[in-house]
Short mmCIF file of C-alpha atoms and ligand atoms in Angstrom, two decimals:
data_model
loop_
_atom_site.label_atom_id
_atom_site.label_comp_id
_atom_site.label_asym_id
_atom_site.label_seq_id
_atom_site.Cartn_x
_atom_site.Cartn_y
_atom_site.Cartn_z
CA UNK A 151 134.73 66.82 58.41
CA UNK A 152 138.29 67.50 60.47
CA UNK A 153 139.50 64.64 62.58
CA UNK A 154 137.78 64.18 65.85
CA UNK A 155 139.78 66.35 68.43
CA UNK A 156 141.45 64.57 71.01
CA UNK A 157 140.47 66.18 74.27
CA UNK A 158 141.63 64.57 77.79
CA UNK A 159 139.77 63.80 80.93
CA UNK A 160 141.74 64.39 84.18
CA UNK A 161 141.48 61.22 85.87
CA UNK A 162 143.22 61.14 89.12
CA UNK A 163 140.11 61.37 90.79
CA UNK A 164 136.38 61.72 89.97
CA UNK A 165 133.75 60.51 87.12
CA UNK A 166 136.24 60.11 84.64
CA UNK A 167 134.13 57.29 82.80
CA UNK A 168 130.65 59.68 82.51
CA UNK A 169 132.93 62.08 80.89
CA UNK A 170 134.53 59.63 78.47
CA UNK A 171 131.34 58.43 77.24
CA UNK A 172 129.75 62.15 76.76
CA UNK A 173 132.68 63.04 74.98
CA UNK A 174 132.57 60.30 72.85
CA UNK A 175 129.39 61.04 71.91
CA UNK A 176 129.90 64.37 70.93
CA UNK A 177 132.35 63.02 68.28
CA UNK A 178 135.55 63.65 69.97
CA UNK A 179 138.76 61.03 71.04
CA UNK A 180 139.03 61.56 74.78
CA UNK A 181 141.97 60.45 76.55
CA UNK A 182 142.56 59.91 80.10
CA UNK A 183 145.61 62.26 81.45
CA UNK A 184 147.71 61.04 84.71
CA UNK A 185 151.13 62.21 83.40
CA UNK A 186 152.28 65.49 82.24
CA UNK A 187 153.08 64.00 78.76
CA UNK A 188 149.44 62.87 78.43
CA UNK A 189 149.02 67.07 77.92
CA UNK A 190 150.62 67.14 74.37
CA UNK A 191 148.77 67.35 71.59
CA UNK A 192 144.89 68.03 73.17
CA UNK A 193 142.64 70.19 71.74
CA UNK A 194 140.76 70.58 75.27
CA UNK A 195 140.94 69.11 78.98
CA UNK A 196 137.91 68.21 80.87
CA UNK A 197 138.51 68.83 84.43
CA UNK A 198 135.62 66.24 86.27
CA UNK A 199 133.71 66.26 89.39
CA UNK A 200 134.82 64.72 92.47
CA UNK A 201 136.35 66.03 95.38
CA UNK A 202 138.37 69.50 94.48
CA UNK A 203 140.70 68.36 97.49
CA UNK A 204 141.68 65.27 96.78
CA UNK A 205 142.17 66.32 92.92
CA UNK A 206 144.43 69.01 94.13
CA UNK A 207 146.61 66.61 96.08
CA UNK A 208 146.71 64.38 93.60
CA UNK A 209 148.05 66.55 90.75
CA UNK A 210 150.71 67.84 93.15
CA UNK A 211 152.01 64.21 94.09
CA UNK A 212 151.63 63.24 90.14
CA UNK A 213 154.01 66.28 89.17
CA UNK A 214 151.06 67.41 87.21
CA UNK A 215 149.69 70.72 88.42
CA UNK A 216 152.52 72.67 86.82
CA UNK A 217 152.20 71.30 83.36
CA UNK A 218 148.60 71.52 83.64
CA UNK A 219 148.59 75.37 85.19
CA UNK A 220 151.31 76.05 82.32
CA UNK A 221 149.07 74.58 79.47
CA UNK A 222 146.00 76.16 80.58
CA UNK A 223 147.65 79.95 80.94
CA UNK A 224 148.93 79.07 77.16
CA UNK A 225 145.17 78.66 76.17
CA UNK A 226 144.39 74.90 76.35
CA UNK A 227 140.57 75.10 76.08
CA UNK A 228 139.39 73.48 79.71
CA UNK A 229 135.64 72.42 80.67
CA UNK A 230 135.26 72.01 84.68
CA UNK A 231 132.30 70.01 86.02
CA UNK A 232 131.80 71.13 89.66
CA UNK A 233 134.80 69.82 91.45
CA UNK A 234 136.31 70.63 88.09
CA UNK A 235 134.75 74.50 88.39
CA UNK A 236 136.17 74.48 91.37
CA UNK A 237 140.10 74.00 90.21
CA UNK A 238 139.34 76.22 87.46
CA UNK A 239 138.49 79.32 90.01
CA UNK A 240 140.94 81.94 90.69
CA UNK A 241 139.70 81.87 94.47
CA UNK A 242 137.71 80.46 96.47
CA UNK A 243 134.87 80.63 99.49
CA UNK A 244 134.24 77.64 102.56
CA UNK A 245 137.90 76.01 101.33
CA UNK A 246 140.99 74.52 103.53
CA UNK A 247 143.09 77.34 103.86
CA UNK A 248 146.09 74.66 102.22
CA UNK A 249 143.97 73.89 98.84
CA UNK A 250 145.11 74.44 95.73
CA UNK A 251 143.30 75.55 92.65
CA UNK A 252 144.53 75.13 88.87
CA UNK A 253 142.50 78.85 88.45
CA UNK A 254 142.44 80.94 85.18
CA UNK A 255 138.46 81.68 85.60
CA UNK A 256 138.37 85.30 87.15
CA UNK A 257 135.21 83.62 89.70
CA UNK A 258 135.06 83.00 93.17
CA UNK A 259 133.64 79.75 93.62
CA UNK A 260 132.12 78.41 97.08
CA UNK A 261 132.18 74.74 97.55
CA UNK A 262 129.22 72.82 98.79
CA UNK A 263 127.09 76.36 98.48
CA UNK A 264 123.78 74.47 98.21
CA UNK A 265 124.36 73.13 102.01
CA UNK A 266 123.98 69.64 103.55
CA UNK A 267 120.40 69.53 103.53
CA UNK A 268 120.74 69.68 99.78
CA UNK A 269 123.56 67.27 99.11
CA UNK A 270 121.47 67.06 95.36
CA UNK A 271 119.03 67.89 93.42
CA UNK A 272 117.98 68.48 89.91
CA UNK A 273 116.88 71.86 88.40
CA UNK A 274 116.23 73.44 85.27
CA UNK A 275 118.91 76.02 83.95
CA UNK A 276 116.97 79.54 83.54
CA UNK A 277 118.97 80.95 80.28
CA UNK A 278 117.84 79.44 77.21
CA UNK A 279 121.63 78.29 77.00
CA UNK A 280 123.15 75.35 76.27
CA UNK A 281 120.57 76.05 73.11
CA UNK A 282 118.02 73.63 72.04
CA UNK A 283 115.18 74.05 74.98
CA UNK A 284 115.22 73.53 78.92
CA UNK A 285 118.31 71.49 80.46
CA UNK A 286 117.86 69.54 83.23
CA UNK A 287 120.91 69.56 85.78
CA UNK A 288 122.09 67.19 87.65
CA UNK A 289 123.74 68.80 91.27
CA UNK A 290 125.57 66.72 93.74
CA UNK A 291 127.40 68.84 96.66
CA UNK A 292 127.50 71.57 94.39
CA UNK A 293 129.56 75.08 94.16
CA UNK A 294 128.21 78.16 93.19
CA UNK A 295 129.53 81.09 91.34
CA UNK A 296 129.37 84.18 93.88
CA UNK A 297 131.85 86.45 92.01
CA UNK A 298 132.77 87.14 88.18
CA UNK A 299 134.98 89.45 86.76
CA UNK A 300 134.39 91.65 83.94
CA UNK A 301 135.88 88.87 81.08
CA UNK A 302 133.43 86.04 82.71
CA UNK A 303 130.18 85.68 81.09
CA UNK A 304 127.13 84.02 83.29
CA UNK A 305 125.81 81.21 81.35
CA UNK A 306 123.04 79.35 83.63
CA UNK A 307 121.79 80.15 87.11
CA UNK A 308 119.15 78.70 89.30
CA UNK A 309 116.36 80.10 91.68
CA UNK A 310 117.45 80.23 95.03
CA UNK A 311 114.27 79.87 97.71
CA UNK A 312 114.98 83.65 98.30
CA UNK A 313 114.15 84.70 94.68
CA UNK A 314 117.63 85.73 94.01
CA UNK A 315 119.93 83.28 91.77
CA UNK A 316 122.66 80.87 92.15
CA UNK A 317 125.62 81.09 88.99
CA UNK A 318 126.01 77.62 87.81
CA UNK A 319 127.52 78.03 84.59
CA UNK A 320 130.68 80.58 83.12
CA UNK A 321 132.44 81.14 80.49
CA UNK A 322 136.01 83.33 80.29
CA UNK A 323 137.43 82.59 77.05
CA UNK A 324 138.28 78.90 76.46
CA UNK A 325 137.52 77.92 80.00
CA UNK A 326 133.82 76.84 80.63
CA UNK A 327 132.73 75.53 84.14
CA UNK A 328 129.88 74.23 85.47
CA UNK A 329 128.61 73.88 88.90
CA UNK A 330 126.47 71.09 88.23
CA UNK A 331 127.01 67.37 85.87
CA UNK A 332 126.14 67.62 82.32
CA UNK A 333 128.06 63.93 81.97
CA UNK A 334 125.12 62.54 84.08
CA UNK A 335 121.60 62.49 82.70
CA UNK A 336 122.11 61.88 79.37
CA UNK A 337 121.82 65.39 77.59
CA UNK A 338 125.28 66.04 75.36
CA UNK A 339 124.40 69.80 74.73
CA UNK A 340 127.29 71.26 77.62
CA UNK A 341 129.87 68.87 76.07
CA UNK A 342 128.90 69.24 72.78
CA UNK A 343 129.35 73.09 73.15
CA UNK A 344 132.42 72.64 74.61
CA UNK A 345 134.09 70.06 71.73
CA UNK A 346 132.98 73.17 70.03
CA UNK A 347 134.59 75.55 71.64
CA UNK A 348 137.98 73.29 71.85
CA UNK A 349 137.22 72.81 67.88
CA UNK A 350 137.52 76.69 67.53
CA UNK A 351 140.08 76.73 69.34
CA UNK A 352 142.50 74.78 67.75
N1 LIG B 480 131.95 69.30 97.00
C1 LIG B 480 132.94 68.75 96.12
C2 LIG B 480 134.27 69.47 96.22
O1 LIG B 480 134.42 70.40 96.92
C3 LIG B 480 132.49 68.76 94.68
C4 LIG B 480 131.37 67.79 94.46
C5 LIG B 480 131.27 67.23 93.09
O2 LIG B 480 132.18 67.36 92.27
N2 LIG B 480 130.19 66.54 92.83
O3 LIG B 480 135.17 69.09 95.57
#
């Protein structure tokens, strides 16, 4: 057995704390990242839920969001949990025409796609994946994925009333994303795959 992979939570903003604990669960050393120095060394960033415009504010008054674009275009393995899917998207849908993302996840992500009727809900994911029978998600003011490229693969979606599908969970390489909260509900599958992934990785 390796060492456990250190793997940092972005916490400027968010559930930082749900994350923490899921990680540590899954066998990894997460530590919180505020400064740019708190980049070195990780085999993986999580990237939590919260408000996408307040995170993206935040990293630009902390001096962060060019070590953290720079380490992620390098291949630092990143996990986004729906804010977090959001700052992972290369654009976005419904956004201030000022915010920011972090991109590198060839997706176009629309915030708050489930509308304000629906600020959350739980579903079932419809893929078989993360592996090991049905997943319960937790969605709170969710995005949706409404564009991939041809690199992203389509984990998860979920019935829409229509019959058609929402995306809620991609992968492009080492960057996963998910529209919904694997760190709430108990369930360490999505953050076990991705200490996984960031084990591969490295
Ligand atoms: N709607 C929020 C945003 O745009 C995301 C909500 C969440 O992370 N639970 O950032």
């Amino acid at each position: 057995m390796t060492a456990a992979p250190v793997v940092g939570v972005l916490a400027l903003q968010g559930d930082v704390r749900e994350h923490v604990a899921a990680l540590t669960a899954c066998g990894a050393l997460p530590r919180p990242v505020r400064r740019p120095a708190e980049l070195d060394g990780l085999a993986g960033l999580v990237i939590p839920g919260g408000e996408s415009t307040t995170i993206d504010k935040l990293a630009r008054a902390f001096d962060l969001r060019e070590p953290l674009v720079a380490a992620l275009r390098a291949g630092l393995p990143a996990f986004g949990s729906c804010a977090g899917m959001i700052m992972l998207a290369d654009r976005l849908v419904d956004a201030p025409a000022d915010q920011q993302t972090f991109g590198g996840l060839d997706v176009t992500v629309r915030r708050n796609a489930f509308g304000r009727q629906t600020d959350s809900f739980e579903a079932d994911l419809d893929s078989g994946w993360p592996a090991g029978g049905a997943f319960r998600a937790v969605f709170i003011r969710a995005p949706e994925v409404v564009g991939c490229g041809p690199d992203v693969e389509v984990l998860a979606s979920v019935p829409r009333p229509d019959g058609a599908r929402h995306v809620v969970a991609v992968r492009q390489g080492n960057l996963l994303a998910t529209a919904f909260h694997p760190e709430m509900g108990g369930d360490p599958r999505v953050h076990a795959a991705f200490v996984a992934l960031a084990r591969a990785a490295g």
